[in-house]
Short mmCIF file of C-alpha atoms in Angstrom, two decimals:
data_model
loop_
_atom_site.label_atom_id
_atom_site.label_comp_id
_atom_site.label_asym_id
_atom_site.label_seq_id
_atom_site.Cartn_x
_atom_site.Cartn_y
_atom_site.Cartn_z
CA UNK A 28 0.03 -0.06 -0.45
CA UNK A 29 1.52 3.32 -1.19
CA UNK A 30 2.43 5.68 1.99
CA UNK A 31 3.79 9.01 1.86
CA UNK A 32 4.56 11.17 5.49
CA UNK A 33 5.52 15.36 5.47
CA UNK A 34 8.12 16.54 8.03
CA UNK A 35 10.43 19.82 7.76
CA UNK A 36 7.24 22.57 8.51
CA UNK A 37 7.37 24.56 11.25
CA UNK A 38 8.22 28.23 12.02
CA UNK A 39 10.49 30.14 9.85
CA UNK A 40 11.30 34.07 9.77
CA UNK A 41 9.70 35.95 6.11
CA UNK A 42 12.22 36.01 4.31
CA UNK A 43 13.65 32.55 5.25
CA UNK A 44 13.83 28.99 3.49
CA UNK A 45 12.40 25.11 4.78
CA UNK A 46 12.43 22.38 3.16
CA UNK A 47 9.19 20.01 3.58
CA UNK A 48 10.32 16.34 2.91
CA UNK A 49 8.15 13.39 1.56
CA UNK A 50 8.70 10.31 2.67
CA UNK A 51 7.06 7.50 0.81
CA UNK A 52 6.73 3.37 0.41
CA UNK A 53 4.37 1.57 -1.21
CA UNK A 54 5.44 2.23 -4.83
CA UNK A 55 4.56 -0.31 -7.32
CA UNK A 56 4.18 0.84 -10.71
CA UNK A 57 7.81 2.60 -12.11
CA UNK A 58 5.54 6.11 -13.32
CA UNK A 59 3.83 7.67 -10.78
CA UNK A 60 3.46 11.48 -10.16
CA UNK A 61 4.42 13.11 -6.84
CA UNK A 62 2.86 16.43 -6.39
CA UNK A 63 2.81 19.33 -3.27
CA UNK A 64 -0.28 21.33 -1.94
CA UNK A 65 -1.06 23.28 0.16
CA UNK A 66 -3.52 24.73 1.96
CA UNK A 67 -3.92 27.89 3.77
CA UNK A 68 -6.60 28.87 7.27
CA UNK A 69 -9.63 29.30 5.87
CA UNK A 70 -8.88 28.58 1.63
CA UNK A 71 -9.07 26.54 -0.31
CA UNK A 72 -6.06 24.13 -1.37
CA UNK A 73 -3.79 24.51 -3.48
CA UNK A 74 -1.00 22.84 -5.90
CA UNK A 75 2.38 23.98 -5.45
CA UNK A 76 4.03 22.01 -7.81
CA UNK A 77 5.24 18.12 -9.28
CA UNK A 78 8.15 15.87 -9.81
CA UNK A 79 7.26 13.64 -12.82
CA UNK A 80 9.04 9.80 -11.92
CA UNK A 81 9.96 8.86 -15.69
CA UNK A 82 12.55 11.89 -16.50
CA UNK A 83 12.30 13.89 -13.52
CA UNK A 84 10.52 16.49 -15.11
CA UNK A 85 9.26 19.80 -12.21
CA UNK A 86 6.40 21.89 -12.61
CA UNK A 87 4.99 24.54 -10.42
CA UNK A 88 2.71 27.14 -9.91
CA UNK A 89 3.42 30.52 -11.02
CA UNK A 90 3.19 31.82 -7.39
CA UNK A 91 5.66 29.38 -6.48
CA UNK A 92 8.21 29.83 -9.43
CA UNK A 93 11.36 30.84 -8.28
CA UNK A 94 11.00 30.17 -4.67
CA UNK A 95 10.15 26.95 -4.68
CA UNK A 96 11.29 23.64 -6.25
CA UNK A 97 10.97 20.50 -6.20
CA UNK A 98 13.73 17.36 -6.20
CA UNK A 99 13.45 13.86 -5.59
CA UNK A 100 16.44 10.98 -4.11
CA UNK A 101 15.26 8.18 -5.16
CA UNK A 102 17.33 6.50 -3.12
CA UNK A 103 16.46 7.73 0.09
CA UNK A 104 12.67 7.65 -1.51
CA UNK A 105 12.25 10.83 -0.95
CA UNK A 106 10.34 13.86 -1.86
CA UNK A 107 11.58 17.17 -1.06
CA UNK A 108 10.13 20.88 -1.21
CA UNK A 109 12.53 23.64 -1.10
CA UNK A 110 11.23 27.02 -0.15
CA UNK A 111 13.03 29.79 -0.26
CA UNK A 112 11.89 33.38 0.86
CA UNK A 113 9.19 32.39 2.94
CA UNK A 114 6.34 35.13 2.99
CA UNK A 115 3.51 35.09 5.72
CA UNK A 116 0.98 34.08 3.16
CA UNK A 117 2.94 30.80 2.70
CA UNK A 118 1.34 29.71 6.28
CA UNK A 119 -0.50 26.46 5.86
CA UNK A 120 -0.42 22.76 5.86
CA UNK A 121 1.85 21.17 3.35
CA UNK A 122 1.07 18.08 1.64
CA UNK A 123 2.05 15.38 -0.80
CA UNK A 124 0.22 13.35 -2.54
CA UNK A 125 1.11 10.96 -5.10
CA UNK A 126 -1.31 8.82 -8.22
CA UNK A 127 0.43 6.94 -10.79
CA UNK A 128 1.12 8.47 -14.07
CA UNK A 129 0.85 7.43 -18.01
CA UNK A 130 3.79 6.69 -19.91
CA UNK A 131 4.94 9.70 -21.17
CA UNK A 132 2.69 11.93 -18.87
CA UNK A 133 4.51 14.67 -17.27
CA UNK A 134 3.23 15.69 -13.85
CA UNK A 135 1.48 19.02 -14.78
CA UNK A 136 -1.37 17.18 -16.47
CA UNK A 137 -2.85 15.75 -12.46
CA UNK A 138 -4.61 17.67 -10.86
CA UNK A 139 -6.13 17.05 -6.92
CA UNK A 140 -8.33 14.50 -7.75
CA UNK A 141 -6.50 12.85 -9.63
CA UNK A 142 -3.95 12.13 -6.79
CA UNK A 143 -4.41 8.83 -4.60
CA UNK A 144 -2.87 8.75 -2.36
CA UNK A 145 -2.32 11.76 0.83
CA UNK A 146 0.08 12.48 3.68
CA UNK A 147 -1.53 14.09 6.59
CA UNK A 148 0.13 17.12 6.38
CA UNK A 149 3.24 19.29 8.05
CA UNK A 150 2.53 22.61 9.58
CA UNK A 151 4.41 25.41 8.21
CA UNK A 152 4.20 28.79 9.72
CA UNK A 153 5.47 32.43 8.60
CA UNK A 154 5.40 34.72 11.44
CA UNK A 155 7.73 37.54 12.73
#
């Protein structure tokens, strides 16, 4: 069974950086996508970005470009979300999710409803 667990959240000052980890297990198919999502208080869940297993390509929503980056360590079965120059508006619960993917299909094509497996989330608070 697919399992995901986020870690690395916490309190950080505006302008600071944080790296979240998504440790995974139970992936049985070679083609998949892992996405990062967040939900701010009182707002809907939104996608941050994602990574495609087949070629390691990444996708970011416009607001995340230049500040957030997604990477993968296959040996550690871990997907990372590096967050730089954090702002108070980045505060929220951060989730990683997994979906099986078609060969040659990049992760940008998969939206939240397409992800079948989710972690429980890790809280990120950006405050001075």
